[in-house]
Every structure is written in structure tokens, then in C-alpha cells.
PDB file of C-alpha atoms in Angstrom:
ATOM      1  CA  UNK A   1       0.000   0.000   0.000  1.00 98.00           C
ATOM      2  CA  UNK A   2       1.480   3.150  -0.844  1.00 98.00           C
ATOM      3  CA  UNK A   3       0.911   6.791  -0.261  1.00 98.00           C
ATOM      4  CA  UNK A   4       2.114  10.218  -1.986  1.00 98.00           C
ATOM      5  CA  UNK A   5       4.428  11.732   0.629  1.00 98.00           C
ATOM      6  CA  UNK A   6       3.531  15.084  -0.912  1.00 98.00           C
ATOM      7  CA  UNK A   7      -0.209  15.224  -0.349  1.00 98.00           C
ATOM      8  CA  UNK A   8      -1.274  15.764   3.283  1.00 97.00           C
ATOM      9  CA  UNK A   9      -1.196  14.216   5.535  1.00 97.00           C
ATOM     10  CA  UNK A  10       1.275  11.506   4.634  1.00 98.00           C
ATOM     11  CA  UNK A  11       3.655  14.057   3.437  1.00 98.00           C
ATOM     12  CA  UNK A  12       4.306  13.923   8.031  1.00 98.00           C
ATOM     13  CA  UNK A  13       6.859  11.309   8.648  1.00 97.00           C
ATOM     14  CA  UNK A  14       5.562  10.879  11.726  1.00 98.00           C
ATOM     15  CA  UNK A  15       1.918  10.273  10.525  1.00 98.00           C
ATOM     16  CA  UNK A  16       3.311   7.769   8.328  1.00 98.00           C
ATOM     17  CA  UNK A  17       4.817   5.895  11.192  1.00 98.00           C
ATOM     18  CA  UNK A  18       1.370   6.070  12.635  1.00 98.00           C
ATOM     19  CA  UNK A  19      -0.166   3.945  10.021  1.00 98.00           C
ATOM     20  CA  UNK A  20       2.402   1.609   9.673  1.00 98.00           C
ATOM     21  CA  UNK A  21       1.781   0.546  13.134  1.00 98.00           C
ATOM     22  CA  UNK A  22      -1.679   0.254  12.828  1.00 98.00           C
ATOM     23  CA  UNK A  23      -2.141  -2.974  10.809  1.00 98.00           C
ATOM     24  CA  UNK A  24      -1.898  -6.342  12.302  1.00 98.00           C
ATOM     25  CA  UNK A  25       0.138  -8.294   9.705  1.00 98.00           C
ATOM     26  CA  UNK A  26      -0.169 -11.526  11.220  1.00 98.00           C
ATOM     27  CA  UNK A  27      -3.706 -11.556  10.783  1.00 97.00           C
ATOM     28  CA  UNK A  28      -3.925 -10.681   7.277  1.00 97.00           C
ATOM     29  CA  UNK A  29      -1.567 -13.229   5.952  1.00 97.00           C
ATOM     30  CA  UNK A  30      -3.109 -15.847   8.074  1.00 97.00           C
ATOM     31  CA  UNK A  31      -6.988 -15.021   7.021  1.00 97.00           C
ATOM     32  CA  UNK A  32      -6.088 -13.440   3.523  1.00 96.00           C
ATOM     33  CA  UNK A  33      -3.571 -15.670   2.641  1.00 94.00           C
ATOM     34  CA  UNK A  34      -4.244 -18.593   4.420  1.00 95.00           C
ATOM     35  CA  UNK A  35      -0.530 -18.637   5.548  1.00 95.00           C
ATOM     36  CA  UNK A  36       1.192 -18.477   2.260  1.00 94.00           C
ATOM     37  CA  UNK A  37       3.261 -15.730   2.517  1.00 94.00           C
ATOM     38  CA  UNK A  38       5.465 -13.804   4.634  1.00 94.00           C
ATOM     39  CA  UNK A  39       5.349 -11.368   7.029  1.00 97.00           C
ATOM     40  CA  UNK A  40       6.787  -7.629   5.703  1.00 96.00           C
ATOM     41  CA  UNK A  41       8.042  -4.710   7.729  1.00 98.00           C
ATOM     42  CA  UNK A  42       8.259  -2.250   5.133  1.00 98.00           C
ATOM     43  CA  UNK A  43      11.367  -2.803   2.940  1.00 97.00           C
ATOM     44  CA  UNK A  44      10.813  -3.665  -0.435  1.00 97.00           C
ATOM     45  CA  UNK A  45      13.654  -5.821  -0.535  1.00 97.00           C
ATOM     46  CA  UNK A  46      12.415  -9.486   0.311  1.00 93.00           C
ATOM     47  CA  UNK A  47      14.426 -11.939   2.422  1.00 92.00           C
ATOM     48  CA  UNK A  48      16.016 -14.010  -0.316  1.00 91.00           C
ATOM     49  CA  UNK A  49      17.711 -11.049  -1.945  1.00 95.00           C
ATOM     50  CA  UNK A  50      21.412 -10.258  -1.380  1.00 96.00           C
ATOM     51  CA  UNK A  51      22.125  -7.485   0.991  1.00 98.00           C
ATOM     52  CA  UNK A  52      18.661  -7.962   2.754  1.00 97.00           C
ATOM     53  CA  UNK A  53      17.724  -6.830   5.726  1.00 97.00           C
ATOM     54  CA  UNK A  54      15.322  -6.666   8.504  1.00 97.00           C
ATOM     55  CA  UNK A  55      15.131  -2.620   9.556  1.00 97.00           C
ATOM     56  CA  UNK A  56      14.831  -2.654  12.845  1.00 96.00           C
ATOM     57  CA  UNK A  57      12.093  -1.879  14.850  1.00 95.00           C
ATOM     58  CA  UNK A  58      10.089  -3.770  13.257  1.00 96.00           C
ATOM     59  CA  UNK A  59       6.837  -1.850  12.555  1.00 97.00           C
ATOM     60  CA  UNK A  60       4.302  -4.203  14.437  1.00 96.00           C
ATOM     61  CA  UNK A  61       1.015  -4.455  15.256  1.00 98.00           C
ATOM     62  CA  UNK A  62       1.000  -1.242  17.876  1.00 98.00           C
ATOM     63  CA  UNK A  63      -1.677   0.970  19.013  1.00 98.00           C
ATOM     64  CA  UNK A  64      -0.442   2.630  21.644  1.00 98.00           C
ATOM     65  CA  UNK A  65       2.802   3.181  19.091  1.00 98.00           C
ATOM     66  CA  UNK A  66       0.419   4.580  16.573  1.00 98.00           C
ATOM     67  CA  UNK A  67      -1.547   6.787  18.944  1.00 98.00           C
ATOM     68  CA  UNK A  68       2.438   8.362  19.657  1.00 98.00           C
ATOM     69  CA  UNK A  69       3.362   8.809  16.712  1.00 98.00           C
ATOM     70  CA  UNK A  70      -0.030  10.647  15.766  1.00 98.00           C
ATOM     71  CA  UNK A  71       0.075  12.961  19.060  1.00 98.00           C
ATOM     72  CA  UNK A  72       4.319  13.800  17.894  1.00 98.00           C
ATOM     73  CA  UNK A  73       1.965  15.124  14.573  1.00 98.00           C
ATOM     74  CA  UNK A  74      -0.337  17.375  16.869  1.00 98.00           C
ATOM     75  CA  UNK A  75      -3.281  14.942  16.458  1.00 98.00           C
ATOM     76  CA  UNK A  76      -5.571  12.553  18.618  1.00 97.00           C
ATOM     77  CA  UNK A  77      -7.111  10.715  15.686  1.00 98.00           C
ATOM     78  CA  UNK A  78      -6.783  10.373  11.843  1.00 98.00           C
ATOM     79  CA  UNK A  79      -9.127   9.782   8.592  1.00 98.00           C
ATOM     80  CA  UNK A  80      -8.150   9.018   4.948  1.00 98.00           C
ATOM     81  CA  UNK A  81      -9.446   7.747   2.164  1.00 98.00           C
ATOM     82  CA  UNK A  82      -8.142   4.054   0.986  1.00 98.00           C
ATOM     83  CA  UNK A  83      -8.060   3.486  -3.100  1.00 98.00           C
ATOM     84  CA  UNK A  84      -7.856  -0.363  -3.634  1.00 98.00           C
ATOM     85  CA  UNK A  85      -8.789  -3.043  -6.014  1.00 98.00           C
ATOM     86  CA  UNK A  86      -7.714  -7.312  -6.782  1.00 97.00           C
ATOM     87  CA  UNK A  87      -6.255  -5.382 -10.048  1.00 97.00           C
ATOM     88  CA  UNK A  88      -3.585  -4.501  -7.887  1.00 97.00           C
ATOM     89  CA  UNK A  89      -2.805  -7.674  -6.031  1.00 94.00           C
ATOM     90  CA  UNK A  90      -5.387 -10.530  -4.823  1.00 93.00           C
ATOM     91  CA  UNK A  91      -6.768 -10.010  -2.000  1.00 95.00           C
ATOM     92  CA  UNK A  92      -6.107  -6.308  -1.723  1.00 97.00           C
ATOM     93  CA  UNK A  93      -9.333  -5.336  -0.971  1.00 98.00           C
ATOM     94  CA  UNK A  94      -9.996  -8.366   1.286  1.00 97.00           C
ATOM     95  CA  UNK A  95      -6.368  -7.233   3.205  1.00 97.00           C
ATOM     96  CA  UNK A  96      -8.101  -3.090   3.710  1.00 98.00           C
ATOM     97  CA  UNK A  97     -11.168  -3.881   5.171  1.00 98.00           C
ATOM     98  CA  UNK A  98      -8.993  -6.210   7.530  1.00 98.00           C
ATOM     99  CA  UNK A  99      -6.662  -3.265   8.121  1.00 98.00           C
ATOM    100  CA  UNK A 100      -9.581  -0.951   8.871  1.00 98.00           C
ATOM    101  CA  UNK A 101     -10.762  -2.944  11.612  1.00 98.00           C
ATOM    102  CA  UNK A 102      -6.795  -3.023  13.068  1.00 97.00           C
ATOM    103  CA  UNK A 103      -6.643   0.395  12.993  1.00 98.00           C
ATOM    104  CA  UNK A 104      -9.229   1.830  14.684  1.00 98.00           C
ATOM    105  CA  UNK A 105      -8.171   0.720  17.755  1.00 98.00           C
ATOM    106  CA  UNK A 106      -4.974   3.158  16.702  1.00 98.00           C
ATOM    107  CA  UNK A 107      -7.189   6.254  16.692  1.00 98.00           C
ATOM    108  CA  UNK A 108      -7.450   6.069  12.751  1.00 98.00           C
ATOM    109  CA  UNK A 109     -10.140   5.546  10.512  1.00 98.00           C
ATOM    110  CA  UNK A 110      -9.105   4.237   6.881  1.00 98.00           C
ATOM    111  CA  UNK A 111     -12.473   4.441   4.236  1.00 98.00           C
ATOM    112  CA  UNK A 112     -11.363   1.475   1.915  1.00 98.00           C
ATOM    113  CA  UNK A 113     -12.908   2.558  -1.323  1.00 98.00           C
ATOM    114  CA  UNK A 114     -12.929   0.094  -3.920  1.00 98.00           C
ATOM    115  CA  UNK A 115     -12.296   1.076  -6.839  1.00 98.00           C
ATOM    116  CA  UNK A 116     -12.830  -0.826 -10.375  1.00 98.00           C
ATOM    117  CA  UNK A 117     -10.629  -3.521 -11.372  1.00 97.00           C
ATOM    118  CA  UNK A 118     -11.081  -2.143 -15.297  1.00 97.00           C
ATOM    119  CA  UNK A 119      -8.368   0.818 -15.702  1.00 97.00           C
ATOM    120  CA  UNK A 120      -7.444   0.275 -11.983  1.00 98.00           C
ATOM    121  CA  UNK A 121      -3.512   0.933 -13.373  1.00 98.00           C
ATOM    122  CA  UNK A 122      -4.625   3.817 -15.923  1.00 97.00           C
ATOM    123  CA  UNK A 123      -6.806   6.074 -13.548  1.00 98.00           C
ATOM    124  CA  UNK A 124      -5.745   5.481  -9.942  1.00 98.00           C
ATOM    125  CA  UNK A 125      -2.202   3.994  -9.703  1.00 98.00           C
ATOM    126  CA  UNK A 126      -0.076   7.004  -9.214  1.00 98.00           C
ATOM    127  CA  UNK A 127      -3.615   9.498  -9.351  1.00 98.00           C
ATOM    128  CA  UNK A 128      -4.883   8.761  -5.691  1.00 98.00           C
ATOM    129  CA  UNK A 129      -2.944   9.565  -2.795  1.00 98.00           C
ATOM    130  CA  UNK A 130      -2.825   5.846  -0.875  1.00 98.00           C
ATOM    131  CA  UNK A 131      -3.625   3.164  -3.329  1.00 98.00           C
ATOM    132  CA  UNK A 132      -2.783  -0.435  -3.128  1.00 98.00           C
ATOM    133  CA  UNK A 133       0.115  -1.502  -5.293  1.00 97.00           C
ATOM    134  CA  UNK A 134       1.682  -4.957  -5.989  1.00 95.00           C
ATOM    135  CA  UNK A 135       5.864  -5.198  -6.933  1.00 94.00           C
ATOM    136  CA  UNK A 136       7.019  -8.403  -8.785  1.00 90.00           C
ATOM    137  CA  UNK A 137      10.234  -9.982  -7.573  1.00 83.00           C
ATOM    138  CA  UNK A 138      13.577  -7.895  -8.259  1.00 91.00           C
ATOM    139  CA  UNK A 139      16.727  -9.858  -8.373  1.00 94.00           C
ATOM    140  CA  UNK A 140      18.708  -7.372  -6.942  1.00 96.00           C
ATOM    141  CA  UNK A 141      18.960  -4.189  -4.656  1.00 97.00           C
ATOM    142  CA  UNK A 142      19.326  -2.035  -6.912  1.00 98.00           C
ATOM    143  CA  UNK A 143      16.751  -3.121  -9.471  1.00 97.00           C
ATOM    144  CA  UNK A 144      13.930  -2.811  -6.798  1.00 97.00           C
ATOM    145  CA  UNK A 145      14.964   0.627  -5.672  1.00 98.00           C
ATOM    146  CA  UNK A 146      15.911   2.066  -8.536  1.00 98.00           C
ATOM    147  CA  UNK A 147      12.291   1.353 -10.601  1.00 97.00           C
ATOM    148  CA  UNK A 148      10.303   1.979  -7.616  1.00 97.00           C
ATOM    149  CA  UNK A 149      12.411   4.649  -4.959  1.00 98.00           C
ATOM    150  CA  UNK A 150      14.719   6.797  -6.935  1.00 98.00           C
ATOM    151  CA  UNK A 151      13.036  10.602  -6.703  1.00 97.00           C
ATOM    152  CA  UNK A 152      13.669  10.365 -10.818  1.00 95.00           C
ATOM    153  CA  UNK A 153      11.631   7.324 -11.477  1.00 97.00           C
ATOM    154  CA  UNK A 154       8.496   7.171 -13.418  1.00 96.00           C
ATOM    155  CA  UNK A 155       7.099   4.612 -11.286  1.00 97.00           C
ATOM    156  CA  UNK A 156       7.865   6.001  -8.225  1.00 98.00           C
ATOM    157  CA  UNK A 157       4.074   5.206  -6.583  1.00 98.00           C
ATOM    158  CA  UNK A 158       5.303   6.971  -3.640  1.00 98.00           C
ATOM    159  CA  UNK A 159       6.472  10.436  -4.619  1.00 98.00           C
ATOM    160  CA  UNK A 160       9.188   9.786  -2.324  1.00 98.00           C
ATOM    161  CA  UNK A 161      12.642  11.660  -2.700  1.00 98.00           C
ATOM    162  CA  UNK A 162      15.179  11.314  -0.270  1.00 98.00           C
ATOM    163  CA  UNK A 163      18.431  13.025  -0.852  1.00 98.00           C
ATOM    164  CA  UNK A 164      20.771  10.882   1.111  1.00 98.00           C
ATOM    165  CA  UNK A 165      19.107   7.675  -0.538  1.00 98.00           C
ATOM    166  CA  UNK A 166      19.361   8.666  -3.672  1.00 98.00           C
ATOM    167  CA  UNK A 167      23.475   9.560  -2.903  1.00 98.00           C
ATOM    168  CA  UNK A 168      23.637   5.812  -1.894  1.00 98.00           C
ATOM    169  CA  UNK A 169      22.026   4.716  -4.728  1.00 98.00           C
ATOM    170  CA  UNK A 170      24.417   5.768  -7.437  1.00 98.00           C
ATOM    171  CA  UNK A 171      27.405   5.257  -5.177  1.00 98.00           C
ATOM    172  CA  UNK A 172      26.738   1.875  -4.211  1.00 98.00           C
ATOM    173  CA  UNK A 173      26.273   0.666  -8.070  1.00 96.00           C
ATOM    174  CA  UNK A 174      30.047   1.809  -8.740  1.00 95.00           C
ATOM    175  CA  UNK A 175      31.226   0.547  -5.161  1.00 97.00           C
ATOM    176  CA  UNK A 176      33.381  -2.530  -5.948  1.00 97.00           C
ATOM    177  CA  UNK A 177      34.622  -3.301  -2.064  1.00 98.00           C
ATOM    178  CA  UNK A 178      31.435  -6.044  -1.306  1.00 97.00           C
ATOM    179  CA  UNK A 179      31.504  -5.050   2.011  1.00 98.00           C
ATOM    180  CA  UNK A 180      31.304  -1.252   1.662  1.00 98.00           C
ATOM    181  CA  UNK A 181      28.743  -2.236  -0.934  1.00 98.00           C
ATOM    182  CA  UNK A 182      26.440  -4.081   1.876  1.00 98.00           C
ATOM    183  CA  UNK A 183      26.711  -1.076   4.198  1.00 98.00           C
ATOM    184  CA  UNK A 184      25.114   1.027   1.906  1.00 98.00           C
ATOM    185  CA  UNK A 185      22.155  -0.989   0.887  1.00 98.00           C
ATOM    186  CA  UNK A 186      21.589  -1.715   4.385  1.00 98.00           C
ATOM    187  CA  UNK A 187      21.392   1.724   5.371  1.00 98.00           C
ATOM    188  CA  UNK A 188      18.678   2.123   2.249  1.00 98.00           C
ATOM    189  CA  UNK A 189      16.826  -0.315   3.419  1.00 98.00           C
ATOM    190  CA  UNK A 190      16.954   1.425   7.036  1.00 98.00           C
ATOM    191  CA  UNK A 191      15.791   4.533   4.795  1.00 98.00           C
ATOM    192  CA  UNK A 192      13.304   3.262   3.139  1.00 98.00           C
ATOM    193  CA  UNK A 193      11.752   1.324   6.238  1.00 98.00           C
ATOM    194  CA  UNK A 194      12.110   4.730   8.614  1.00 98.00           C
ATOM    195  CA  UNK A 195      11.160   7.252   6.318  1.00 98.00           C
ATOM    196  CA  UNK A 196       9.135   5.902   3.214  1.00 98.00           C
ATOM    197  CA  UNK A 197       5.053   5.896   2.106  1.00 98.00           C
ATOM    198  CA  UNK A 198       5.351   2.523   1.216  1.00 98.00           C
ATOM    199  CA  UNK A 199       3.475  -0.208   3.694  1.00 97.00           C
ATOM    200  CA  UNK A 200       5.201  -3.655   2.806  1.00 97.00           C
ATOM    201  CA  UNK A 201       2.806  -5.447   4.597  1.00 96.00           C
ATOM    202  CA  UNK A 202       3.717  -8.943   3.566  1.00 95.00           C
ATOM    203  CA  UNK A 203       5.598 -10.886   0.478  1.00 94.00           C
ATOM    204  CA  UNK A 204       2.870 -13.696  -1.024  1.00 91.00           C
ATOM    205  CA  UNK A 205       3.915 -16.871  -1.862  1.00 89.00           C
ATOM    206  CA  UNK A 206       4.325 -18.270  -5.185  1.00 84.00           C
ATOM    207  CA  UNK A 207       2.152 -21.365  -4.916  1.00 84.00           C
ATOM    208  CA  UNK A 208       1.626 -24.451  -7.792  1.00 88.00           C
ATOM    209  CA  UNK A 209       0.213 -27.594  -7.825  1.00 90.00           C
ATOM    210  CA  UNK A 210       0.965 -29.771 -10.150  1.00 94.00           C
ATOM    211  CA  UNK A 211       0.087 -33.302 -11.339  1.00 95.00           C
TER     212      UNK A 211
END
């Protein structure tokens, strides 16, 4: 799920922290997903990718976090509108209405508005302000934040632009000491996690059966 850091109010860091506390990711990936998947904590970069890491604290299921973070913004509760459709992802609308029952409890009220499967890409990807969103597998670091967290790229769902990022960004691609290398990707990913729009809620599972 992402949202455009420059619209109010996500364009509040600490408002964003607010509603990344406020879903219970457990839940979803056991009722939405029947298990098959994995829980997220908002870095794009999934656990079987080289350089990974897990950004620490992990944003968890937190009310009393999320009620925090909202009074360090000057506010008691919080309302927003919610763009989704399965266009996006499979059970992206099913995941929402789960998250808007999580997050009332955090003093926020999320109106899930589903929106039509048919153009879902054309005419509200990138157009409303927190829409759900679905990433395919990147191979590498790099890949993933370059298409989807550089402040130049076109698919940039989150309007995000973080000048000390993007410095790591095109120094780690010409950085040829692997260990150097790591450092800097981890402290993306710490970037990302800390200061992003993007809620990585959970990576699905590819599943097949065969006979």
C-alpha cells in the first residue's frame, strides 16, 4: 500500500509511522492468505535477496505506538481515504477492510474505497494519494529501488525523494569493495523502512500444484 508523501497528511513522517503501526500483519496473511506468505516490515527488498535486511524496529502491530506517533503530529485521531482493487494484487481489498478494523483501535479511521478492477492501473495507480500496489520480484537491490524509490523514477508510486538515498544509490552501483557495498544498501533499506510511504505489509507466496 502506498501513499504520496507530498499530499497531506502523509507528506508527516511521523503520521506515516502512525499507520504503519496500525495494521496487524499476522492476521492478514493468516486469514487473507491462508498462511502463504510472509510477514513484511516495510522494505521492499524481500528476504532471499542479497544485501537484505530486517530494519529494525520492526513496525508491528501497535496501538499505543500509533496513537504516539499521531500525538508527535499534533493529532488525537486520523481519517483518509483508501483506493484499492484485486487489479492490484489478490486479496487487496480483502487485506483493507482487515486493516480498517486493526486500525481503529490506533485512533485512525481508513475508508477502503474500492475502486474498479477495469483501468485500476490507468486512472488510480499514481492518481490517488494511498492506493494499493503490488511489486514483482527484483533480483537485486538495486533493481527494486531504482524502478520503484529513486526521486527520478516514473514509477515512483510513492512520490518519495530522499536526498541521502538517492546519494547511496548511485554510489553503491560503482562501489566494488562487497563489504562497503552491503553497508550502503543496508542503510537504504533502514531509509526506506524509517522514512518511506510505502506499507510492505507482507511478500505472497508463489504457490503451484501440479500433477
Amino acid at each position: 500500500y502506498v501513499m504520496n508523501v507530498t499530499a497531506k497528511p502523509f507528506d508527516d513522517a511521523n503520521i506515516r509511522l502512525a499507520i504503519k503501526h496500525s495494521m496487524n500483519r499476522d492476521e492478514v496473511v493468516d486469514k487473507v492468505f491462508l498462511g502463504h506468505g510472509v510477514v513484511g516490515n516495510d522494505n521492499p527488498i524481500a528476504p532471499t535477496v542479497k544485501f537484505a535486511v530486517d530494519p529494525q524496529p520492526r513496525h508491528g502491530y501497535d496501538p499505543e505506538k500509533a496513537k504516539a506517533f499521531l500525538k508527535k503530529a499534533g493529532l488525537e485521531t486520523l481519517a483518509f481515504d483508501l483506493s484499492v482493487a484485486d487489479a492490484a494484487f489478490a486479496g487487496a481489498v480483502d487485506s483493507a477492510l482487515l486493516w480498517k478494523e486493526h486500525a481503529k483501535a490506533c485512533g485512525i479511521d481508513i475508508n477502503v474505497i474500492r475502486e474498479p478492477d477495469d483501468g485500476y492501473w490507468d486512472n488510480v495507480w499514481l492518481k490517488k494519494p494511498f492506493v494499493a500496489s503490488y511489486w514483482s520480484g527484483r533480483p537485486t537491490v538495486d533493481w527494486m529501488m531504482t524502478t520503484a524509490y529513486a526521486a527520478d523514477a516514473s514509477w515512483n508510486d510513492t512520490f518519495w525523494k530522499n536526498p541521502r538515498f538517492n546519494e547511496l544509490l548511485v554510489a553503491a552501483r560503482g562501489e566494488l569493495d562487497t563489504a562497503k557495498r552491503r553497508e550502503m544498501y543496508v542503510e537504504m533499506q533502514r531509509i526506506v523502512h524509517d522514512d518511506g510511504g510505502a506499507i510492505v505489509p507482507y511478500f505472497q507466496s508463489f504457490t503451484h500444484a501440479v500433477s
